Amino acid sequence: MSPSWVRASAPAKINLHLGVGPVRPDGYHPLATVYQAVGLVDEVTVSPSAKWCVTIAGDERLALSDVPVDGTNIAVRAARLLAERAGVDDALAIRIDKGIPVAGGMAGGSADAAATLVACDALWRLQTPREELVRLASELGSDVPFALVGGTAVGTGRGEVVVPAMVRGDYWWVVVGSSAGLSTPEVYREFDVLAGGLGIDDPGIPDELMEALRSHDLEKLALSLHNDLEPAALRMRPRLSEVLTTGIEETALGALLSGSGPSCLFLCSGPEHAQQVAHGLRAGGFGAVSVARGPVGGAKVERVG
Ligand code: C5P
């Protein structure tokens, strides 16, 4: 018998390195990135319904009202794509419990798409081959394949080509979210403006970063963290400089913007240090501060009812 509902989760991503090349003819930018999945998750629950509907739940500080509840929601697009491929004609009620900042540069929408793919695969008992799910994921968005795979991985192409990386140990991060998101396409456009005429090179992954991850050398990792989108996002949201500086003053080992922002990330030496840095940032008046460990696994089914 088919289940009456399925709940799946998928993690947020951070980019330990985000190298961006010159804009391609299709409007995307070539990337060389190192993704890490961290323990902030969204949960997606799917159940058969007479018509398609989406409900969003979670902490109000996460700008939930910015998430569309119509057919443009990426979870609906993911479910419809899988349904079309499998010849399923059922409508769904989709509930999304957000734990990942909305429009925060942490791939929350991509996590919802990845969780929806695995949830619908279980609900409709399709047993879609893994490679096929990853292919569908790349149609939905550049970060969706990584949300399926999780862990720590190198991303190339427009971010959709994902190869797992050799990494030792756990990494502790403080994440400072923002109540107002940044639009990823707008940050990339600002990147193009700043890069205008500079003749930027094709992006690559620095050897020191991969060595730091293989040997769990936190000092070396802190020095290797880099995000090519940071100058563009800081121009659009100058106050983010203050967040990054405050985290370092609060003894974080390293600081960088997450993806296209505006979430800011702080590398810490362990869970106690992360709590201490988080406490300092909260005392400094920064709102949505959380502690997250990486790497964690990708999208997975949590419960079937
Ligand atoms: O792939 P995704 O739909 O998540 O991308 C959202 C937008 O971000 C794209 O429309 C594009 O403007 C920008 N983008 C980009 N280069 C990438 C990934 C995303 O320019 N590699």
PDB file of N, CA, C and O and ligand atoms in Angstrom, residues 20 23-24 27-31 74 77 110 138 140-144 157-159 184-186 188-189 192, ligand 1:
ATOM      1  N   VAL A  20      34.253  32.468  -9.102  1.00  0.00           N
ATOM      2  CA  VAL A  20      33.271  32.779 -10.150  1.00  0.00           C
ATOM      3  C   VAL A  20      34.016  33.303 -11.379  1.00  0.00           C
ATOM      4  O   VAL A  20      34.858  34.190 -11.266  1.00  0.00           O
ATOM      5  N   VAL A  23      30.700  35.727 -17.079  1.00  0.00           N
ATOM      6  CA  VAL A  23      29.343  35.260 -17.400  1.00  0.00           C
ATOM      7  C   VAL A  23      29.337  34.518 -18.744  1.00  0.00           C
ATOM      8  O   VAL A  23      30.004  34.917 -19.697  1.00  0.00           O
ATOM      9  N   ARG A  24      28.576  33.394 -18.803  1.00  0.00           N
ATOM     10  CA  ARG A  24      28.493  32.571 -20.018  1.00  0.00           C
ATOM     11  C   ARG A  24      27.392  33.114 -20.938  1.00  0.00           C
ATOM     12  O   ARG A  24      26.534  33.881 -20.486  1.00  0.00           O
ATOM     13  N   GLY A  27      23.904  33.115 -19.564  1.00  0.00           N
ATOM     14  CA  GLY A  27      23.589  33.960 -18.412  1.00  0.00           C
ATOM     15  C   GLY A  27      24.106  33.422 -17.089  1.00  0.00           C
ATOM     16  O   GLY A  27      24.125  34.137 -16.088  1.00  0.00           O
ATOM     17  N   TYR A  28      24.524  32.150 -17.065  1.00  0.00           N
ATOM     18  CA  TYR A  28      25.108  31.584 -15.842  1.00  0.00           C
ATOM     19  C   TYR A  28      26.609  31.879 -15.794  1.00  0.00           C
ATOM     20  O   TYR A  28      27.219  32.197 -16.814  1.00  0.00           O
ATOM     21  N   HIS A  29      27.177  31.738 -14.593  1.00  0.00           N
ATOM     22  CA  HIS A  29      28.605  31.962 -14.411  1.00  0.00           C
ATOM     23  C   HIS A  29      29.290  30.627 -14.133  1.00  0.00           C
ATOM     24  O   HIS A  29      28.770  29.839 -13.324  1.00  0.00           O
ATOM     25  N   PRO A  30      30.451  30.367 -14.753  1.00  0.00           N
ATOM     26  CA  PRO A  30      31.182  29.144 -14.414  1.00  0.00           C
ATOM     27  C   PRO A  30      31.693  29.253 -12.974  1.00  0.00           C
ATOM     28  O   PRO A  30      32.186  30.307 -12.571  1.00  0.00           O
ATOM     29  N   LEU A  31      31.549  28.180 -12.222  1.00  0.00           N
ATOM     30  CA  LEU A  31      31.968  28.194 -10.812  1.00  0.00           C
ATOM     31  C   LEU A  31      33.035  27.139 -10.555  1.00  0.00           C
ATOM     32  O   LEU A  31      33.056  26.085 -11.199  1.00  0.00           O
ATOM     33  N   ILE A  74       9.720  26.129  -5.744  1.00  0.00           N
ATOM     34  CA  ILE A  74      10.634  25.132  -6.330  1.00  0.00           C
ATOM     35  C   ILE A  74      10.288  23.697  -5.877  1.00  0.00           C
ATOM     36  O   ILE A  74      10.564  22.737  -6.601  1.00  0.00           O
ATOM     37  N   ARG A  77       7.715  22.638  -8.334  1.00  0.00           N
ATOM     38  CA  ARG A  77       8.367  22.352  -9.621  1.00  0.00           C
ATOM     39  C   ARG A  77       9.087  21.003  -9.563  1.00  0.00           C
ATOM     40  O   ARG A  77       9.081  20.233 -10.523  1.00  0.00           O
ATOM     41  N   SER A 110      16.869  25.231  -2.811  1.00  0.00           N
ATOM     42  CA  SER A 110      17.452  24.011  -3.398  1.00  0.00           C
ATOM     43  C   SER A 110      17.266  22.829  -2.457  1.00  0.00           C
ATOM     44  O   SER A 110      16.996  21.704  -2.906  1.00  0.00           O
ATOM     45  N   SER A 138      19.572  18.806 -11.271  1.00  0.00           N
ATOM     46  CA  SER A 138      20.332  19.842 -11.980  1.00  0.00           C
ATOM     47  C   SER A 138      19.426  20.653 -12.901  1.00  0.00           C
ATOM     48  O   SER A 138      19.708  21.809 -13.195  1.00  0.00           O
ATOM     49  N   LEU A 140      16.494  21.594 -11.965  1.00  0.00           N
ATOM     50  CA  LEU A 140      15.740  22.478 -11.072  1.00  0.00           C
ATOM     51  C   LEU A 140      16.554  23.669 -10.592  1.00  0.00           C
ATOM     52  O   LEU A 140      15.998  24.726 -10.305  1.00  0.00           O
ATOM     53  N   GLY A 141      17.871  23.519 -10.486  1.00  0.00           N
ATOM     54  CA  GLY A 141      18.709  24.628 -10.022  1.00  0.00           C
ATOM     55  C   GLY A 141      20.136  24.177  -9.833  1.00  0.00           C
ATOM     56  O   GLY A 141      20.400  22.989  -9.632  1.00  0.00           O
ATOM     57  N   SER A 142      21.054  25.151  -9.856  1.00  0.00           N
ATOM     58  CA  SER A 142      22.486  24.839  -9.826  1.00  0.00           C
ATOM     59  C   SER A 142      22.911  24.149  -8.530  1.00  0.00           C
ATOM     60  O   SER A 142      23.854  23.351  -8.533  1.00  0.00           O
ATOM     61  N   ASP A 143      22.259  24.478  -7.407  1.00  0.00           N
ATOM     62  CA  ASP A 143      22.669  23.934  -6.108  1.00  0.00           C
ATOM     63  C   ASP A 143      21.888  22.691  -5.699  1.00  0.00           C
ATOM     64  O   ASP A 143      22.156  22.117  -4.639  1.00  0.00           O
ATOM     65  N   VAL A 144      20.899  22.284  -6.489  1.00  0.00           N
ATOM     66  CA  VAL A 144      20.025  21.186  -6.054  1.00  0.00           C
ATOM     67  C   VAL A 144      20.767  19.827  -6.026  1.00  0.00           C
ATOM     68  O   VAL A 144      20.586  19.059  -5.077  1.00  0.00           O
ATOM     69  N   GLY A 157      31.056  23.494 -13.330  1.00  0.00           N
ATOM     70  CA  GLY A 157      29.972  23.850 -14.243  1.00  0.00           C
ATOM     71  C   GLY A 157      29.331  25.123 -13.729  1.00  0.00           C
ATOM     72  O   GLY A 157      30.021  26.074 -13.349  1.00  0.00           O
ATOM     73  N   ARG A 158      27.998  25.148 -13.618  1.00  0.00           N
ATOM     74  CA  ARG A 158      27.345  26.299 -12.951  1.00  0.00           C
ATOM     75  C   ARG A 158      27.085  25.964 -11.489  1.00  0.00           C
ATOM     76  O   ARG A 158      26.300  26.630 -10.816  1.00  0.00           O
ATOM     77  N   GLY A 159      27.739  24.909 -10.992  1.00  0.00           N
ATOM     78  CA  GLY A 159      27.610  24.456  -9.606  1.00  0.00           C
ATOM     79  C   GLY A 159      26.942  23.098  -9.539  1.00  0.00           C
ATOM     80  O   GLY A 159      26.919  22.457  -8.481  1.00  0.00           O
ATOM     81  N   THR A 184      19.856  36.320  -5.633  1.00  0.00           N
ATOM     82  CA  THR A 184      21.065  35.751  -6.231  1.00  0.00           C
ATOM     83  C   THR A 184      21.350  36.353  -7.616  1.00  0.00           C
ATOM     84  O   THR A 184      22.485  36.780  -7.866  1.00  0.00           O
ATOM     85  N   PRO A 185      20.353  36.423  -8.530  1.00  0.00           N
ATOM     86  CA  PRO A 185      20.667  37.020  -9.836  1.00  0.00           C
ATOM     87  C   PRO A 185      21.179  38.456  -9.725  1.00  0.00           C
ATOM     88  O   PRO A 185      22.078  38.850 -10.461  1.00  0.00           O
ATOM     89  N   GLU A 186      20.624  39.221  -8.763  1.00  0.00           N
ATOM     90  CA  GLU A 186      21.087  40.613  -8.624  1.00  0.00           C
ATOM     91  C   GLU A 186      22.526  40.677  -8.136  1.00  0.00           C
ATOM     92  O   GLU A 186      23.302  41.527  -8.564  1.00  0.00           O
ATOM     93  N   TYR A 188      24.821  38.403  -8.716  1.00  0.00           N
ATOM     94  CA  TYR A 188      25.657  38.048  -9.876  1.00  0.00           C
ATOM     95  C   TYR A 188      25.764  39.224 -10.848  1.00  0.00           C
ATOM     96  O   TYR A 188      26.813  39.455 -11.445  1.00  0.00           O
ATOM     97  N   ARG A 189      24.672  39.992 -11.010  1.00  0.00           N
ATOM     98  CA  ARG A 189      24.729  41.149 -11.918  1.00  0.00           C
ATOM     99  C   ARG A 189      25.699  42.204 -11.388  1.00  0.00           C
ATOM    100  O   ARG A 189      26.476  42.785 -12.142  1.00  0.00           O
ATOM    101  N   ASP A 192      29.109  41.181 -12.163  1.00  0.00           N
ATOM    102  CA  ASP A 192      29.460  41.500 -13.554  1.00  0.00           C
ATOM    103  C   ASP A 192      29.855  42.968 -13.692  1.00  0.00           C
ATOM    104  O   ASP A 192      30.799  43.288 -14.409  1.00  0.00           O
TER     105      ASP A 192
HETATM  106  O1  C5P B   1      20.512  27.766 -10.938  1.00  0.00           O
HETATM  107  P1  C5P B   1      19.660  28.684 -10.137  1.00  0.00           P
HETATM  108  O2  C5P B   1      18.236  28.728 -10.638  1.00  0.00           O
HETATM  109  O3  C5P B   1      19.733  28.438  -8.670  1.00  0.00           O
HETATM  110  O4  C5P B   1      20.265  30.129 -10.366  1.00  0.00           O
HETATM  111  C1  C5P B   1      19.568  31.305 -10.005  1.00  0.00           C
HETATM  112  C2  C5P B   1      20.200  32.490 -10.705  1.00  0.00           C
HETATM  113  O5  C5P B   1      21.516  32.738 -10.172  1.00  0.00           O
HETATM  114  C3  C5P B   1      20.434  32.312 -12.195  1.00  0.00           C
HETATM  115  O6  C5P B   1      19.299  32.689 -12.929  1.00  0.00           O
HETATM  116  C4  C5P B   1      21.600  33.246 -12.465  1.00  0.00           C
HETATM  117  O7  C5P B   1      21.169  34.576 -12.552  1.00  0.00           O
HETATM  118  C5  C5P B   1      22.427  33.133 -11.196  1.00  0.00           C
HETATM  119  N1  C5P B   1      23.504  32.134 -11.303  1.00  0.00           N
HETATM  120  C6  C5P B   1      24.607  32.415 -12.088  1.00  0.00           C
HETATM  121  N2  C5P B   1      25.615  31.500 -12.179  1.00  0.00           N
HETATM  122  C7  C5P B   1      25.561  30.325 -11.521  1.00  0.00           C
HETATM  123  C8  C5P B   1      24.453  30.016 -10.703  1.00  0.00           C
HETATM  124  C9  C5P B   1      23.432  30.949 -10.619  1.00  0.00           C
HETATM  125  O8  C5P B   1      24.694  33.482 -12.702  1.00  0.00           O
HETATM  126  N3  C5P B   1      26.575  29.464 -11.615  1.00  0.00           N
END
